PDB file of C-alpha atoms in Angstrom:
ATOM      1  CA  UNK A   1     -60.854 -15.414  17.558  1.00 47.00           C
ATOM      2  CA  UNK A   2     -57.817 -17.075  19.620  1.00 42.00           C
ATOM      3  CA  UNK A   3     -56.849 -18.402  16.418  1.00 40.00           C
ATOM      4  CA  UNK A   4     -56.266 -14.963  15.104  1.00 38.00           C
ATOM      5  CA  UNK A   5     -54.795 -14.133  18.466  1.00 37.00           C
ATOM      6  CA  UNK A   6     -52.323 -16.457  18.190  1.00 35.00           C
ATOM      7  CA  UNK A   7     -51.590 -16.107  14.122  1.00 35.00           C
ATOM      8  CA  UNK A   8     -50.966 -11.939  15.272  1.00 38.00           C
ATOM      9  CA  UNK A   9     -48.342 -13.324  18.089  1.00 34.00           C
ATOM     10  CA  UNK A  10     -46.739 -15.266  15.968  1.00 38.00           C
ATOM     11  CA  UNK A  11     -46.385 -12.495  13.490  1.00 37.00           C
ATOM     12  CA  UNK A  12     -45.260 -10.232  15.675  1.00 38.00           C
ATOM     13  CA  UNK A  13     -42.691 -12.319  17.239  1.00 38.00           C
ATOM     14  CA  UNK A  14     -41.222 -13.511  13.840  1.00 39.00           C
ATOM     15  CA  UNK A  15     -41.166  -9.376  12.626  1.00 39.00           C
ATOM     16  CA  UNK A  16     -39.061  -8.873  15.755  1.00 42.00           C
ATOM     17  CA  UNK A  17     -37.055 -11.699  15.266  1.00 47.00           C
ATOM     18  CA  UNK A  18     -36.284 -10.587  11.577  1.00 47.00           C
ATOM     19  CA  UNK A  19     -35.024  -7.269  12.805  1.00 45.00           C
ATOM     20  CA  UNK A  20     -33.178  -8.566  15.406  1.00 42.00           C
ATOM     21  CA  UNK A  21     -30.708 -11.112  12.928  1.00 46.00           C
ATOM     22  CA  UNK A  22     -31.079  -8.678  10.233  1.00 53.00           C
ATOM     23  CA  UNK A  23     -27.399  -6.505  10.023  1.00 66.00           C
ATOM     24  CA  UNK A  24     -27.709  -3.143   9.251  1.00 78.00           C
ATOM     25  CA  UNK A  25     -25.292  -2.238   6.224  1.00 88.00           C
ATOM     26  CA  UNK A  26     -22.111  -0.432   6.951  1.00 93.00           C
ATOM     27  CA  UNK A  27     -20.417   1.644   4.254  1.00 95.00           C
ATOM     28  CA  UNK A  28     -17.149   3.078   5.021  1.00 96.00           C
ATOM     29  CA  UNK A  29     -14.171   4.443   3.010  1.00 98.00           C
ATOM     30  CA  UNK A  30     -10.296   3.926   2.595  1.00 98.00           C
ATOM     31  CA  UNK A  31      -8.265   6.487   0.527  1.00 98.00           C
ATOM     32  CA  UNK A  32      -4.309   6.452   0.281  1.00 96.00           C
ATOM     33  CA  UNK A  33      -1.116   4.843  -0.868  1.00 93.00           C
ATOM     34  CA  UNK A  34      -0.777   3.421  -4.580  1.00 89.00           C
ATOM     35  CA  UNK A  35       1.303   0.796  -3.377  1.00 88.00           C
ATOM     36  CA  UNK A  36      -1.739  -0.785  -1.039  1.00 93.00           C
ATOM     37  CA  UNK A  37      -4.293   0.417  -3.578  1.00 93.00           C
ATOM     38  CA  UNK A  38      -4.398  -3.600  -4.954  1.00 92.00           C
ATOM     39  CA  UNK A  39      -3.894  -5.112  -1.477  1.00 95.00           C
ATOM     40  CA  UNK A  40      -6.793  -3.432   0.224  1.00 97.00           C
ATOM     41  CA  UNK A  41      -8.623  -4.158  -3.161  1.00 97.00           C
ATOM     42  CA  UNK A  42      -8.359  -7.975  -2.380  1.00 96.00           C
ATOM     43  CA  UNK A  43      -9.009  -7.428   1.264  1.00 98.00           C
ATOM     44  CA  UNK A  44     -12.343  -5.402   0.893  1.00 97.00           C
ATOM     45  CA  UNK A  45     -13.643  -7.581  -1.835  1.00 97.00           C
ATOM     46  CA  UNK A  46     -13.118 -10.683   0.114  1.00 97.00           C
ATOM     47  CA  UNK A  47     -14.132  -9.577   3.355  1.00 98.00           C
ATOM     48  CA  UNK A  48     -17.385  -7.934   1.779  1.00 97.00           C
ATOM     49  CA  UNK A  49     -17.778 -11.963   0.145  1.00 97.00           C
ATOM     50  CA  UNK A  50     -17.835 -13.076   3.917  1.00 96.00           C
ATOM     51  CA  UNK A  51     -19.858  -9.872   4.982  1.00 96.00           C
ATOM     52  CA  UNK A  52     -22.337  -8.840   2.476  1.00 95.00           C
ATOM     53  CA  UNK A  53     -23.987  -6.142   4.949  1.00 95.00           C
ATOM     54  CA  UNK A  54     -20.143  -4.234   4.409  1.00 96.00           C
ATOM     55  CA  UNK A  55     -19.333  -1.918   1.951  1.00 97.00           C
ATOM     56  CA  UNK A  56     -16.342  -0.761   1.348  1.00 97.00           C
ATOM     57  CA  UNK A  57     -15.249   1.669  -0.984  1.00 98.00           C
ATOM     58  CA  UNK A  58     -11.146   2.020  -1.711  1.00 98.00           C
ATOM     59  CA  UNK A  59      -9.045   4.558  -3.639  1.00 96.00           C
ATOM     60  CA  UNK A  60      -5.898   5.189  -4.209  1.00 93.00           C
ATOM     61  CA  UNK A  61      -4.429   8.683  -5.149  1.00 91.00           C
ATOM     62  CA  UNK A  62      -1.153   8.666  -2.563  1.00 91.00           C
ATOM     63  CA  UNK A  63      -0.547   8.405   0.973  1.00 93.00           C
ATOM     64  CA  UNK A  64      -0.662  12.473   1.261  1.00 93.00           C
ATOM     65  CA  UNK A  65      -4.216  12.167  -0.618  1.00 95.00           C
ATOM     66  CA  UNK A  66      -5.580   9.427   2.067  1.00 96.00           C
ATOM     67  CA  UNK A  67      -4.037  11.857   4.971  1.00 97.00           C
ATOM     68  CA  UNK A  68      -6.246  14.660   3.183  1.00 97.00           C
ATOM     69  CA  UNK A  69      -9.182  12.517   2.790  1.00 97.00           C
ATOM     70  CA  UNK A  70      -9.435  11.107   6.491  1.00 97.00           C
ATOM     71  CA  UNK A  71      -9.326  14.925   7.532  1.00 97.00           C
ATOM     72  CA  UNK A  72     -11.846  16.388   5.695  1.00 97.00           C
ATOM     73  CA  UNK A  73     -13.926  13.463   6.660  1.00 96.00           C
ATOM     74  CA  UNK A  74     -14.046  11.916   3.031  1.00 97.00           C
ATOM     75  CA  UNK A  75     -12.727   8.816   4.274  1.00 97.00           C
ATOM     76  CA  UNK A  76     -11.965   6.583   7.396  1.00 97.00           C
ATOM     77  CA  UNK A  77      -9.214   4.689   7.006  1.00 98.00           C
ATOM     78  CA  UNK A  78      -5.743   6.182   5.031  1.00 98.00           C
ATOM     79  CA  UNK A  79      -3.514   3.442   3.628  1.00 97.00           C
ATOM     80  CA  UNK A  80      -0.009   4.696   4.076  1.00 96.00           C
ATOM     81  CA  UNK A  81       3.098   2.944   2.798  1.00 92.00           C
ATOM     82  CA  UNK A  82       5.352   5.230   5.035  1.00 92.00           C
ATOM     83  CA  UNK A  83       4.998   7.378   8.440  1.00 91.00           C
ATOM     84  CA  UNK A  84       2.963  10.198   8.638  1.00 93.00           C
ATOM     85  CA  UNK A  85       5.169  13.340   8.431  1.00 92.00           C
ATOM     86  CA  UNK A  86       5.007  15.764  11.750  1.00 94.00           C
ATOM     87  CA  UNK A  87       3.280  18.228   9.801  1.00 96.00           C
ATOM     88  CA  UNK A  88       0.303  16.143   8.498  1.00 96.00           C
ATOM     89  CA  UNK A  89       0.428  14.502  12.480  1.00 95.00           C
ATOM     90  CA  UNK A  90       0.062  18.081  13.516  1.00 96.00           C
ATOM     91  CA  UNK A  91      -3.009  18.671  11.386  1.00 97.00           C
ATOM     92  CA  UNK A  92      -4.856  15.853  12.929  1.00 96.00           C
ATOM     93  CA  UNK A  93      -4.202  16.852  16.148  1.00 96.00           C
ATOM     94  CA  UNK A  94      -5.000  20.843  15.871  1.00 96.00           C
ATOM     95  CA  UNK A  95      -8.794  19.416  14.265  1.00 96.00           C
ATOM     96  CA  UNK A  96      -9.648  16.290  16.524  1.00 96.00           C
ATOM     97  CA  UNK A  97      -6.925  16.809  19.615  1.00 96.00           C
ATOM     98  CA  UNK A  98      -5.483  13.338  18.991  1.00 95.00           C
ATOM     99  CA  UNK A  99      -2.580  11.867  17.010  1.00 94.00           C
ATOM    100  CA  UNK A 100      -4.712   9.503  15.448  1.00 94.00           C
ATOM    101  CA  UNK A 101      -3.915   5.214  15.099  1.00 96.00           C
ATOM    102  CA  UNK A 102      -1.691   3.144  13.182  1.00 96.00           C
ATOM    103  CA  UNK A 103      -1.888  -0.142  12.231  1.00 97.00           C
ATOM    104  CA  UNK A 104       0.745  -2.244  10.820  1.00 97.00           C
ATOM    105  CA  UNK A 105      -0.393  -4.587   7.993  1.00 97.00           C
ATOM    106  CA  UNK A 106       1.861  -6.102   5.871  1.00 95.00           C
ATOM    107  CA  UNK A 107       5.323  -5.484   4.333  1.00 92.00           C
ATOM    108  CA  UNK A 108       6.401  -4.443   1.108  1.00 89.00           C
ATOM    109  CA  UNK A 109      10.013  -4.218  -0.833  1.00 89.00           C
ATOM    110  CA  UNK A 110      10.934  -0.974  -2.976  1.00 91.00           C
ATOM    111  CA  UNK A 111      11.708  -2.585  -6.582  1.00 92.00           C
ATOM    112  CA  UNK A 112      14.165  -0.594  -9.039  1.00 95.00           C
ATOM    113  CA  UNK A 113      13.085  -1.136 -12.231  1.00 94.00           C
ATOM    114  CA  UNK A 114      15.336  -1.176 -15.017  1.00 96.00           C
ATOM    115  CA  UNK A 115      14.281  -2.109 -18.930  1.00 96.00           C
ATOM    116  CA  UNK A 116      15.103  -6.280 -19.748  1.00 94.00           C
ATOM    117  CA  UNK A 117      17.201  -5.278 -22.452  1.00 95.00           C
ATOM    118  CA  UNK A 118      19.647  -3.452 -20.335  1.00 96.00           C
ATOM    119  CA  UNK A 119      22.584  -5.276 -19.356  1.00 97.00           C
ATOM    120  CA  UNK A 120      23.136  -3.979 -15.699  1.00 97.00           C
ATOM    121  CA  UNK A 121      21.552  -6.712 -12.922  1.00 96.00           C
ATOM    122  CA  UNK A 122      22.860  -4.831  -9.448  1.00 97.00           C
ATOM    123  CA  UNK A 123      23.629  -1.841  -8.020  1.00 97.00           C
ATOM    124  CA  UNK A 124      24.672  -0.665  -4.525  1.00 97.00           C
ATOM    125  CA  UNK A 125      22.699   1.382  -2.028  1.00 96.00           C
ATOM    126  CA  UNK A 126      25.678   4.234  -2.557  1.00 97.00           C
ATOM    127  CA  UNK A 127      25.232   3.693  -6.612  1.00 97.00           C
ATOM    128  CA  UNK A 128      21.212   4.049  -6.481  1.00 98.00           C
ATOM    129  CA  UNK A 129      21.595   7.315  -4.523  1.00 97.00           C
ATOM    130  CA  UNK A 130      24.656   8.783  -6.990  1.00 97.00           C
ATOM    131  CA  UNK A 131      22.087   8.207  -9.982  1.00 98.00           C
ATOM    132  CA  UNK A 132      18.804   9.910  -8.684  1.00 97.00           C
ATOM    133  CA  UNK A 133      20.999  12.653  -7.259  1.00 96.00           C
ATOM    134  CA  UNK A 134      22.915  12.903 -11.014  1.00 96.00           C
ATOM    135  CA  UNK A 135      26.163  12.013  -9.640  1.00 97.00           C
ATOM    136  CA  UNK A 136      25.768   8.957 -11.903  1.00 97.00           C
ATOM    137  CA  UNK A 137      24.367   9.850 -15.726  1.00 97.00           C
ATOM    138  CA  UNK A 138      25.524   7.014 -17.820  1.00 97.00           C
ATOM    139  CA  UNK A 139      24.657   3.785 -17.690  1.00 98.00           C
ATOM    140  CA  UNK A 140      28.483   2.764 -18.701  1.00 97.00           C
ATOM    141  CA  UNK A 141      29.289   4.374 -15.014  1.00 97.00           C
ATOM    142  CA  UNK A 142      27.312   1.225 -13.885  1.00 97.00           C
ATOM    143  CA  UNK A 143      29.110  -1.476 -16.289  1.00 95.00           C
ATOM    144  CA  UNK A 144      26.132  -1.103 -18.573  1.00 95.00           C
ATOM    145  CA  UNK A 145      25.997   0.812 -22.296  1.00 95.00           C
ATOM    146  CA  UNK A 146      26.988   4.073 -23.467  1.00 96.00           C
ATOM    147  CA  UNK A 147      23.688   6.036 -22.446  1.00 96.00           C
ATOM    148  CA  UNK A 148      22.137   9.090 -20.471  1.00 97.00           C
ATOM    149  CA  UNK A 149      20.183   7.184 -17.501  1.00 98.00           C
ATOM    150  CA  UNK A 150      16.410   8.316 -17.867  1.00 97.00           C
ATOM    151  CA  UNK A 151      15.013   8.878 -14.466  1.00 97.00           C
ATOM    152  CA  UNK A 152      11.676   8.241 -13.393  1.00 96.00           C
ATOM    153  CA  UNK A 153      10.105   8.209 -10.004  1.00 95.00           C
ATOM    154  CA  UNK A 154       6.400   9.577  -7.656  1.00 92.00           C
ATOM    155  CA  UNK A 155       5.207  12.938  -7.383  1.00 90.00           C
ATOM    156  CA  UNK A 156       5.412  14.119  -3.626  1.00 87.00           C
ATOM    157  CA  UNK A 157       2.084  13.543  -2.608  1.00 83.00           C
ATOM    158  CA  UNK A 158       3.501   9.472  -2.995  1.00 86.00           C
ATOM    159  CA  UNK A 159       4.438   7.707   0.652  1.00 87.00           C
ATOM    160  CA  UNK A 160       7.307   6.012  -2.024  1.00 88.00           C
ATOM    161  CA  UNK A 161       8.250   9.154  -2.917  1.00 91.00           C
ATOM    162  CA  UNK A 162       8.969   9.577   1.066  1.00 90.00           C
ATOM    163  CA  UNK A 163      10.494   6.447   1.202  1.00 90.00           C
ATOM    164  CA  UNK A 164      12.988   6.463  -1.137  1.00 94.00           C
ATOM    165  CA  UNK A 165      14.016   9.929  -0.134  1.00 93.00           C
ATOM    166  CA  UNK A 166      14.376   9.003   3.418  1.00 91.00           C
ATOM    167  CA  UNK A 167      15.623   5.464   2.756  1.00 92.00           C
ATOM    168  CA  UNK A 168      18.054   5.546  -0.262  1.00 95.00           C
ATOM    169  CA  UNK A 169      18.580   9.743  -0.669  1.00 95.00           C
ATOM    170  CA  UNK A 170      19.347   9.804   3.212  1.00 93.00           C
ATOM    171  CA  UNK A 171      16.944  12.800   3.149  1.00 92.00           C
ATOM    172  CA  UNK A 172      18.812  14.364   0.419  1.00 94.00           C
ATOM    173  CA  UNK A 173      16.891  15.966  -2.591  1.00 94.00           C
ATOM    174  CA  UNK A 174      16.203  14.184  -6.100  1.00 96.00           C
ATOM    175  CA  UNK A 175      17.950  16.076  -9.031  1.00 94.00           C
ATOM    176  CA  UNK A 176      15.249  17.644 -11.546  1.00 93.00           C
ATOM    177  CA  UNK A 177      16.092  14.974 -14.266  1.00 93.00           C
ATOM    178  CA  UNK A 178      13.524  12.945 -12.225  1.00 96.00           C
ATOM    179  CA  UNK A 179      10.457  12.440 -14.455  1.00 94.00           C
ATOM    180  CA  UNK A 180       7.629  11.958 -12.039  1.00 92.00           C
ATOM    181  CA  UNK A 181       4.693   9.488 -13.201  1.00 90.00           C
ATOM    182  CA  UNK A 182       1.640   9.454 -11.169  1.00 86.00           C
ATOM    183  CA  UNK A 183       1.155   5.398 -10.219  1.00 85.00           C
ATOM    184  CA  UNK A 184       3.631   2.498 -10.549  1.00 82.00           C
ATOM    185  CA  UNK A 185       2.145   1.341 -13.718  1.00 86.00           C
ATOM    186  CA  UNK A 186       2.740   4.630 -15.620  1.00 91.00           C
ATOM    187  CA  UNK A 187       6.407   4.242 -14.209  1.00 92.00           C
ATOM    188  CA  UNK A 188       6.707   0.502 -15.337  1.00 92.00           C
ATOM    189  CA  UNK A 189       5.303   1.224 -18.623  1.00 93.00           C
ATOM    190  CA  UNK A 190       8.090   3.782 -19.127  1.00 95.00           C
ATOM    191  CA  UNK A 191      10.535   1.930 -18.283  1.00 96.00           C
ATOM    192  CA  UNK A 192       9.527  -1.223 -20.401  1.00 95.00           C
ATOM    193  CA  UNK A 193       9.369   1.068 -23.177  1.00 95.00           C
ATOM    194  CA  UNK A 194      12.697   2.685 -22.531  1.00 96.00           C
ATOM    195  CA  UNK A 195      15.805   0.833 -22.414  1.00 96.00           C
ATOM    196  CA  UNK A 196      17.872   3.354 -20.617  1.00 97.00           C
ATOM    197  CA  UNK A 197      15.112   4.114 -18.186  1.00 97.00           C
ATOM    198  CA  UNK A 198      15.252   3.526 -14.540  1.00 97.00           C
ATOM    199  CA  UNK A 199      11.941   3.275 -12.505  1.00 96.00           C
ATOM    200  CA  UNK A 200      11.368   2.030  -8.333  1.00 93.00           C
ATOM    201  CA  UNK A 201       8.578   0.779  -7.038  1.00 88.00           C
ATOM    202  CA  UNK A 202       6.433  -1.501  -4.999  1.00 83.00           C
ATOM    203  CA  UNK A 203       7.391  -5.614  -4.926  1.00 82.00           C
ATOM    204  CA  UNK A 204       4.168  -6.429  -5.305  1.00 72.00           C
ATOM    205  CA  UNK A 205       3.575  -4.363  -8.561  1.00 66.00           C
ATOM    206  CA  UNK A 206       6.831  -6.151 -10.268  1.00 59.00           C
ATOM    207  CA  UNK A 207       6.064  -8.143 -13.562  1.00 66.00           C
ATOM    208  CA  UNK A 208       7.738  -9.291 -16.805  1.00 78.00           C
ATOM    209  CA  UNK A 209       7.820  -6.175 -18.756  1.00 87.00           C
ATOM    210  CA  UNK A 210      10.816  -4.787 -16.633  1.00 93.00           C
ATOM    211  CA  UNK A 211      13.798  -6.314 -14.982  1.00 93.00           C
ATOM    212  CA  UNK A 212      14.548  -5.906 -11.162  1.00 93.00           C
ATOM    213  CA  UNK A 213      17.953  -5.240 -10.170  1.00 96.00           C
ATOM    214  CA  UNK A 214      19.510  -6.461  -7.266  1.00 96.00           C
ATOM    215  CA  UNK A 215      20.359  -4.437  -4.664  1.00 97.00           C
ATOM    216  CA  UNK A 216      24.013  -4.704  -2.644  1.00 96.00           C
ATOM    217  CA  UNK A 217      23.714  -8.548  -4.287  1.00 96.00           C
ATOM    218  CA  UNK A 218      20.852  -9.301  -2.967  1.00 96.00           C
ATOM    219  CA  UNK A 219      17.614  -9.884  -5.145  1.00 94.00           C
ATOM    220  CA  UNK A 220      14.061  -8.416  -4.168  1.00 89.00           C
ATOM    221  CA  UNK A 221      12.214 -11.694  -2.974  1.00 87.00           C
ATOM    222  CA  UNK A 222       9.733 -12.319  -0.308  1.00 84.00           C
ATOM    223  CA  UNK A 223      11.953 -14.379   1.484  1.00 86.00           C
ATOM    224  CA  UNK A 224      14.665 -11.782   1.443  1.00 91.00           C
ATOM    225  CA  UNK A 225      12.343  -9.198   2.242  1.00 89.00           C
ATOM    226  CA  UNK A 226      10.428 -11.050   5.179  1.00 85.00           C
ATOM    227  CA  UNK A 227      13.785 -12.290   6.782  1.00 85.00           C
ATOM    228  CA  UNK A 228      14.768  -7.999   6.395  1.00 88.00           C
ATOM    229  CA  UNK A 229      18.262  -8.843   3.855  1.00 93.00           C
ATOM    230  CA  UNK A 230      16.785  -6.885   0.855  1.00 95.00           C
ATOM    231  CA  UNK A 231      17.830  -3.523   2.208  1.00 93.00           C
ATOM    232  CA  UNK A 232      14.712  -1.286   0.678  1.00 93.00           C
ATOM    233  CA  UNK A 233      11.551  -2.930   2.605  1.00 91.00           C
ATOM    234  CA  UNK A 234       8.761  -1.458   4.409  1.00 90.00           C
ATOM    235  CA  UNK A 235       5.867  -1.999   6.309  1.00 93.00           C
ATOM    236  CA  UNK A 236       2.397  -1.017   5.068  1.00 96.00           C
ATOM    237  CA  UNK A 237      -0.267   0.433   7.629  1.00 97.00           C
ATOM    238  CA  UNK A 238      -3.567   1.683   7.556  1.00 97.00           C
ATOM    239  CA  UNK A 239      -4.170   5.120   9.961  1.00 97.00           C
ATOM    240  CA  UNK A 240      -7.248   6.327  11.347  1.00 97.00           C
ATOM    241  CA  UNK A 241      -8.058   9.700  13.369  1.00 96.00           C
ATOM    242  CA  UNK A 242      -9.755   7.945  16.596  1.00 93.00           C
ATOM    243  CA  UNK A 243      -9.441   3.871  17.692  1.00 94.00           C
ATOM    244  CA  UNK A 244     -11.439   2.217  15.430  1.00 94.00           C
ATOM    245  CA  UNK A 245     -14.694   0.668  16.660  1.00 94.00           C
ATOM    246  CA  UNK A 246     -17.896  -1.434  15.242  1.00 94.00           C
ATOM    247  CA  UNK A 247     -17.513  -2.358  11.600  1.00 95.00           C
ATOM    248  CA  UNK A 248     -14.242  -0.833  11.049  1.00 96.00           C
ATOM    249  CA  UNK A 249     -12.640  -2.595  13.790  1.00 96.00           C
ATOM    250  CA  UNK A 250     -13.611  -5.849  12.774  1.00 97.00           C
ATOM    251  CA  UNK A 251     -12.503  -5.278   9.357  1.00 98.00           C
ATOM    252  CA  UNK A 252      -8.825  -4.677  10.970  1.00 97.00           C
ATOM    253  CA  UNK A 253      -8.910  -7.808  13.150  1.00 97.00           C
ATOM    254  CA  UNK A 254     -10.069  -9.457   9.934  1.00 98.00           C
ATOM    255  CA  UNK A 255      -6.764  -7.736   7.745  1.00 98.00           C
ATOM    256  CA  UNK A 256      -4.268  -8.780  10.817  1.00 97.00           C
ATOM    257  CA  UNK A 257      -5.770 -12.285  11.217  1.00 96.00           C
ATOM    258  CA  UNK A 258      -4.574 -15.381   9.467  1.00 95.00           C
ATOM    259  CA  UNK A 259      -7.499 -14.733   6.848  1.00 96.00           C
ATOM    260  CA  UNK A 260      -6.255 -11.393   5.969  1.00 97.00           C
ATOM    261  CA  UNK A 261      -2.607 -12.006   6.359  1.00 95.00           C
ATOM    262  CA  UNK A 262      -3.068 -14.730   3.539  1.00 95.00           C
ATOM    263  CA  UNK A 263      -4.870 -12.659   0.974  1.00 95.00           C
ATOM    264  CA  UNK A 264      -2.054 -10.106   1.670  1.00 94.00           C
ATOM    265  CA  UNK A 265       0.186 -13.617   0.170  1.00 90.00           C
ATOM    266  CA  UNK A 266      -1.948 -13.824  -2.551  1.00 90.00           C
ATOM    267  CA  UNK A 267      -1.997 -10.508  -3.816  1.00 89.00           C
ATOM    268  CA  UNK A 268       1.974 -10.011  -3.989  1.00 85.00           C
ATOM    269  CA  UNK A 269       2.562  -8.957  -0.421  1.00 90.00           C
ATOM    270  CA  UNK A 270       4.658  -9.510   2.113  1.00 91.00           C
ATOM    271  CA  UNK A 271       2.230 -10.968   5.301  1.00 91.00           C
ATOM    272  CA  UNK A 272       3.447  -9.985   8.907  1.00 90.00           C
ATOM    273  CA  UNK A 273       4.061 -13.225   9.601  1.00 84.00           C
ATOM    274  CA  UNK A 274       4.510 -16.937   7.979  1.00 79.00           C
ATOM    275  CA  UNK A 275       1.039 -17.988   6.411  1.00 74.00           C
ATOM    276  CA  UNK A 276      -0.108 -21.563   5.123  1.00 73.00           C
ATOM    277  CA  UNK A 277      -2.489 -21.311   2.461  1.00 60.00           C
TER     278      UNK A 277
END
């Protein structure tokens, strides 16, 4: 009979003990920016390798889509590669009474994309702002061939599209030869295919199909980028609607620690700061 006793304490104690070192899973979801969309893909998968009671589901769709998505409660986390405008700050406030959190993450250079057969290697600031306004039409304006210059660029729902309207149109308005493409690797594709197409874009989506001019001299490189000479860069942040606590926070700590930071290096982004692999 104490045998038993002892066998059901045992048990019982080992059933506890199981439930105590047993996580619970967490599922929680990012929406947002095409430009993070492959950085937070590397980030979740690797962090759900080291956490297997985590999942974490990630989407991309636009900045203004992952501002959309953390308000109607679709997601938690938005990955934004620019500022959230007044207006969408306003929204959060008016339904949770709070401006909500940002988190810087990495950094990030705006590519312009030209086809590898086209002659032209640079432009200035001025000259990149003359051609997506039409001031500029012809590639032979720019040194290059006899040619109409095909424009392509983001719909407005893009945090790029933002960018390079705040950045490089000094908040002026793109001229409706733009041909908007709705991710980077439409907008590579047409300008691979295109010789007098020109395309922008994240750093970290750059590849050999298309050629990457340089801007004011100066070529689009990490180290130019982290060191702030390439004059289109950007950081990349995540936003939420309250502090984030639990799970989610310790994903963040994870993203901003030397871990994260070097899977941000590994996927083609800029890290916050100098990381040893």
């Amino acid at each position: 009979m104490r045998s038993k006793i002892l066998i059901s304490i045992m048990l019982l104690f080992f059933i506890v003990g199981c439930g105590t070192f047993t996580k619970k899973t967490v599922a929680f979801k990012i929406k947002g920016s095409d430009t993070m969309l492959l950085l937070m893909q590397h980030l979740a998968k690797e962090y759900m390798q080291e956490n297997p009671h985590v999942a974490i589901y990630v989407e991309g769709g636009g900045t203004g889509s992952g501002v959309d998505a953390i308000l109607s409660g679709e997601a938690q986390l938005c990955m934004a590669s620019r500022k959230l405008k007044p207006e969408e700050i306003k929204q959060v406030a008016d339904k949770f009474q709070t401006v909500g959190v940002s988190v810087l993450i990495a950094k990030d250079a705006l590519s312009i994309y030209v086809n590898k057969d086209n002659p032209v290697s640079n432009v200035s600031i001025e000259q990149l702002r003359q051609i997506y306004s039409c001031e500029i039409t012809d590639w032979a304006e720019l040194g290059g061939e006899n040619g109409k210059i095909e424009l392509q660029g983001r719909p407005n729902n893009s945090g790029t599209f933002y960018y390079f309207k705040n950045h490089v149109l000094m908040g002026g308005e793109y001229c409706k030869d733009v041909n908007n493409s709705p991710t980077m690797e439409k907008i590579i594709q047409k300008v691979a295919d295109n010789k007098a197409a020109i395309g922008y874009g994240g750093l970290s989506v750059n590849n050999n199909d298309v050629k990457a001019l340089s801007i004011d001299g100066i070529e689009a490189t990490t180290e130019n980028v982290m060191n702030d000479k390439y004059p289109i860069n950007r950081y990349l942040r995540i936003f939420s609607i309250a502090n984030p606590t639990g799970e989610l926070k310790e994903f963040i700590d994870w993203v901003l620690s030397p871990d994260g930071q070097k899977v941000a290096k590994r996927s083609g982004y800029i890290p916050l700061w100098n990381v040893n692999f």
